[in-house]
Coordinates of C-alpha atoms in Angstrom, one line a residue:
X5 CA -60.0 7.4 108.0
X6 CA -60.8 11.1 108.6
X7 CA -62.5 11.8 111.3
X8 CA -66.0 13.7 111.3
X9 CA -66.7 16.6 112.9
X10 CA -68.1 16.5 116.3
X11 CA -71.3 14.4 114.8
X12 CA -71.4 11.6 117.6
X13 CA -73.6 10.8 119.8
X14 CA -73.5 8.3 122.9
X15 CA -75.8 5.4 122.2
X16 CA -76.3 2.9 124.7
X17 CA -72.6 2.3 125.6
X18 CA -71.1 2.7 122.6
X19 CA -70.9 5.9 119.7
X20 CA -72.6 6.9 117.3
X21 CA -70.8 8.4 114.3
X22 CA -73.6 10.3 112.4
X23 CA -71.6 11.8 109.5
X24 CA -70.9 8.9 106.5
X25 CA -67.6 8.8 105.6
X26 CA -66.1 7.1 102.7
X27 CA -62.9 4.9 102.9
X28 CA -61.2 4.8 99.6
X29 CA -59.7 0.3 100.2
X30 CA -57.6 -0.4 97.2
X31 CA -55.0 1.6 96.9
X32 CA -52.2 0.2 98.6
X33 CA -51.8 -2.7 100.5
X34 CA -50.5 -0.2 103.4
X35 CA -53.6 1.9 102.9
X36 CA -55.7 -1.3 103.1
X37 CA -54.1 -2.8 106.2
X38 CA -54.7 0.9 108.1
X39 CA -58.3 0.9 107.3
X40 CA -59.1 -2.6 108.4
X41 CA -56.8 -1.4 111.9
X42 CA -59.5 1.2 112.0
X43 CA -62.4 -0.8 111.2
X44 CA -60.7 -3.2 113.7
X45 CA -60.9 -0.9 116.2
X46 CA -63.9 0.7 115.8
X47 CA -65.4 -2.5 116.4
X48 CA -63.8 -3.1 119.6
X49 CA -65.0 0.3 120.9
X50 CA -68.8 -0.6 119.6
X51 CA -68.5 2.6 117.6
X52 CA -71.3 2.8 115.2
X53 CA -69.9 3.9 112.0
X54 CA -71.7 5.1 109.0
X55 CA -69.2 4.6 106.1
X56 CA -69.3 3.7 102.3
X57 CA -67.1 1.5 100.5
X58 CA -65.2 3.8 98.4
X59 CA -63.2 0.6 97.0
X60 CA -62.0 -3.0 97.3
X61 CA -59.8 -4.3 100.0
X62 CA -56.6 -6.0 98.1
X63 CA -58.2 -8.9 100.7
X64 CA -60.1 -11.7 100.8
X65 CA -63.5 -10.6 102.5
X66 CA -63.2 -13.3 105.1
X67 CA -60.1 -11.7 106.4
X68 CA -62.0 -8.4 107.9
X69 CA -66.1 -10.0 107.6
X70 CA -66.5 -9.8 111.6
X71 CA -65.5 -5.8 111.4
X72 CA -68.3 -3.2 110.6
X73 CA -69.2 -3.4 107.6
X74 CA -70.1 -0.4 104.9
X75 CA -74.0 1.2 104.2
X76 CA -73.2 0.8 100.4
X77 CA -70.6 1.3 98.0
X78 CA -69.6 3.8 95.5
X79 CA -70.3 2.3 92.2
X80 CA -71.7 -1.2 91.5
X81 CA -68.3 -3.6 91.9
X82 CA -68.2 -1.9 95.4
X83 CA -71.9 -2.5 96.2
X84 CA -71.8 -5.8 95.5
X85 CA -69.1 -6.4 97.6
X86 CA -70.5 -3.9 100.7
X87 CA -73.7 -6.0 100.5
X88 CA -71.8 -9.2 100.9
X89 CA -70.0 -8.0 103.6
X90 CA -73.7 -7.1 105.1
X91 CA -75.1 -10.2 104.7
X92 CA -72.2 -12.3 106.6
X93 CA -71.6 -9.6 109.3
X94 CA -72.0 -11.1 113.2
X95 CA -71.0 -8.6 115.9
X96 CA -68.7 -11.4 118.0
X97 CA -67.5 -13.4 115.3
X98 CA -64.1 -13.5 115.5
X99 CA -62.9 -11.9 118.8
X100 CA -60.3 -12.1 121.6
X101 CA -60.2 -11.7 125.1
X102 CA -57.9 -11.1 127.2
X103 CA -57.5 -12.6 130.9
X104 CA -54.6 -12.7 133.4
X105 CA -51.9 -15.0 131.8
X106 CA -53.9 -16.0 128.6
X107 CA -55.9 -14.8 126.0
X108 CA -59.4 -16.6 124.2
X109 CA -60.0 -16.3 121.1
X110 CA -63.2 -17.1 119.1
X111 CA -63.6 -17.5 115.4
X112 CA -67.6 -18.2 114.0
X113 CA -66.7 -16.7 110.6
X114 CA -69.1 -17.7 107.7
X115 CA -66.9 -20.6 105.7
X116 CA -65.0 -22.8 107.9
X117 CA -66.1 -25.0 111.2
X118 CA -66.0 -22.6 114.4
X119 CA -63.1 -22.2 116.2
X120 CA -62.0 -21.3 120.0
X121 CA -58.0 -21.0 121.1
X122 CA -57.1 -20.2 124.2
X123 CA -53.3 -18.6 124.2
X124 CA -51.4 -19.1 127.7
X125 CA -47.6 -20.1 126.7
X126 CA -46.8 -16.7 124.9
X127 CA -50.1 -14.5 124.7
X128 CA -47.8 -11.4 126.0
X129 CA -46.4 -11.7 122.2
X130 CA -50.0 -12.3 120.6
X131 CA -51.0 -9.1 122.7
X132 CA -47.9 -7.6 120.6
X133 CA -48.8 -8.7 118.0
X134 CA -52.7 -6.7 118.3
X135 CA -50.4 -3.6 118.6
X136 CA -47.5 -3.5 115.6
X137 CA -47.8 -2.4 112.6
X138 CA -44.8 -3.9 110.8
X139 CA -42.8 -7.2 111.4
X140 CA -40.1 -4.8 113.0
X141 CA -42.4 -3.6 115.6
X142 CA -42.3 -7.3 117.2
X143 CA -39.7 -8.4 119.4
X144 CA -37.1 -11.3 118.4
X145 CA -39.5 -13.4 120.5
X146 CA -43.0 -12.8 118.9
X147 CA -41.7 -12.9 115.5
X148 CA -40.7 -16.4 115.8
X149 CA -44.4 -16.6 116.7
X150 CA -45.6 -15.0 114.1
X151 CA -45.3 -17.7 111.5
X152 CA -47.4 -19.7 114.2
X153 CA -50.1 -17.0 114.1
X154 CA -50.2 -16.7 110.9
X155 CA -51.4 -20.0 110.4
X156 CA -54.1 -20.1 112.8
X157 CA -55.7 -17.0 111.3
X158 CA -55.0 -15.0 114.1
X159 CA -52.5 -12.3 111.4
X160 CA -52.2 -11.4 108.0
X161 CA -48.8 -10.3 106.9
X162 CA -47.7 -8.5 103.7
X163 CA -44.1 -8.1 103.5
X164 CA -43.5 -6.3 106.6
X165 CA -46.9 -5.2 107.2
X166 CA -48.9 -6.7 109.6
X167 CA -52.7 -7.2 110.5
X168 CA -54.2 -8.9 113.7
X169 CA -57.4 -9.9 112.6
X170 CA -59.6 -10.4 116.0
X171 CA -61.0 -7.6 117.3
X172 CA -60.5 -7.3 121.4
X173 CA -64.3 -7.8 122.6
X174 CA -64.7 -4.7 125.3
X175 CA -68.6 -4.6 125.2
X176 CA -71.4 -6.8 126.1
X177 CA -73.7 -8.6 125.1
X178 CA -72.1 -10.6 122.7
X179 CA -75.8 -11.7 120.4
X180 CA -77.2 -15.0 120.6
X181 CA -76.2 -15.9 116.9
X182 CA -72.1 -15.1 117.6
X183 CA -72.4 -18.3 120.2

């Protein structure tokens, strides 16, 4: 995702990028999993992006629905799927947070029942898992985890790419409708 010039602004505790920028999803599954990082943690920071769907993510929309969704897309396939992505957006719908020892996680995704984890016996590996990029970024002790997170939700992996899904919550107040 390029970065705008210096159009941002503070606004109320978080930024505001003024400048749209287009992110071409559907190139490459790489491609895709570094955008959704980005949008990942974008949403973490509360930055306010303005950005078009120049494409379609090679996932399924629930996989990145609680990150920041696009203004509009760049031809009608692509607003069709931006305004989906609109329509089921909730700022704190699938989060984590971290605490001394463990880690909470909360899932109120559109399409399945709501879900809350709390990680205590190995969340130093899910935390691990938040940062790496590839399978080989893991150590031998996380990646036997990773099957585990995997089928909770809490990952996506693509041969040896990898995508924690949750978004690190770092600003308050979560809304009403994300409880």
């Amino acid at each position: 995702m390029d970065q705008p010039r210096d159009d941002r602004s503070a606004d109320q505790g978080g930024v505001t990028v003024t400048e749209e920028i287009t992110l071409p999803f559907g190139r490459s599954a790489a491609e895709d999993f570094d955008l959704l990082r980005r949008l990942r943690d974008a949403t973490s920071d509360a930055v306010r992006l303005r950005w078009i769907l120049g494409g379609l993510p090679s996932l399924p929309l629930r996989s990145y629905v609680h990150l920041v969704p696009p203004l509009r897309g760049v031809d009608e396939a692509t607003a069709e799927h931006a305004r989906g992505w609109q329509a089921d957006y909730r700022y704190g719908s699938y989060f984590y947070r971290e605490g001394p020892g463990f880690v909470t996680v909360k899932d109120v995704r559109p399409g399945e029942e709501p879900r809350r984890l709390t990680i205590d016996e190995g969340s130093e590996h899910f935390l691990a898992m938040t940062t790496a990029t590839t399978v080989a970024d893991l150590d031998p002790e996380a990646t036997e985890l990773l099957e585990v997170a995997e089928e909770a939700e809490l990952v996506i992996r693509q041969g040896d790419l990898l995508l924690t899904l949750p978004y690190r919550l770092r600003h308050w107040p979560v809304p009403y409708v994300a409880i």
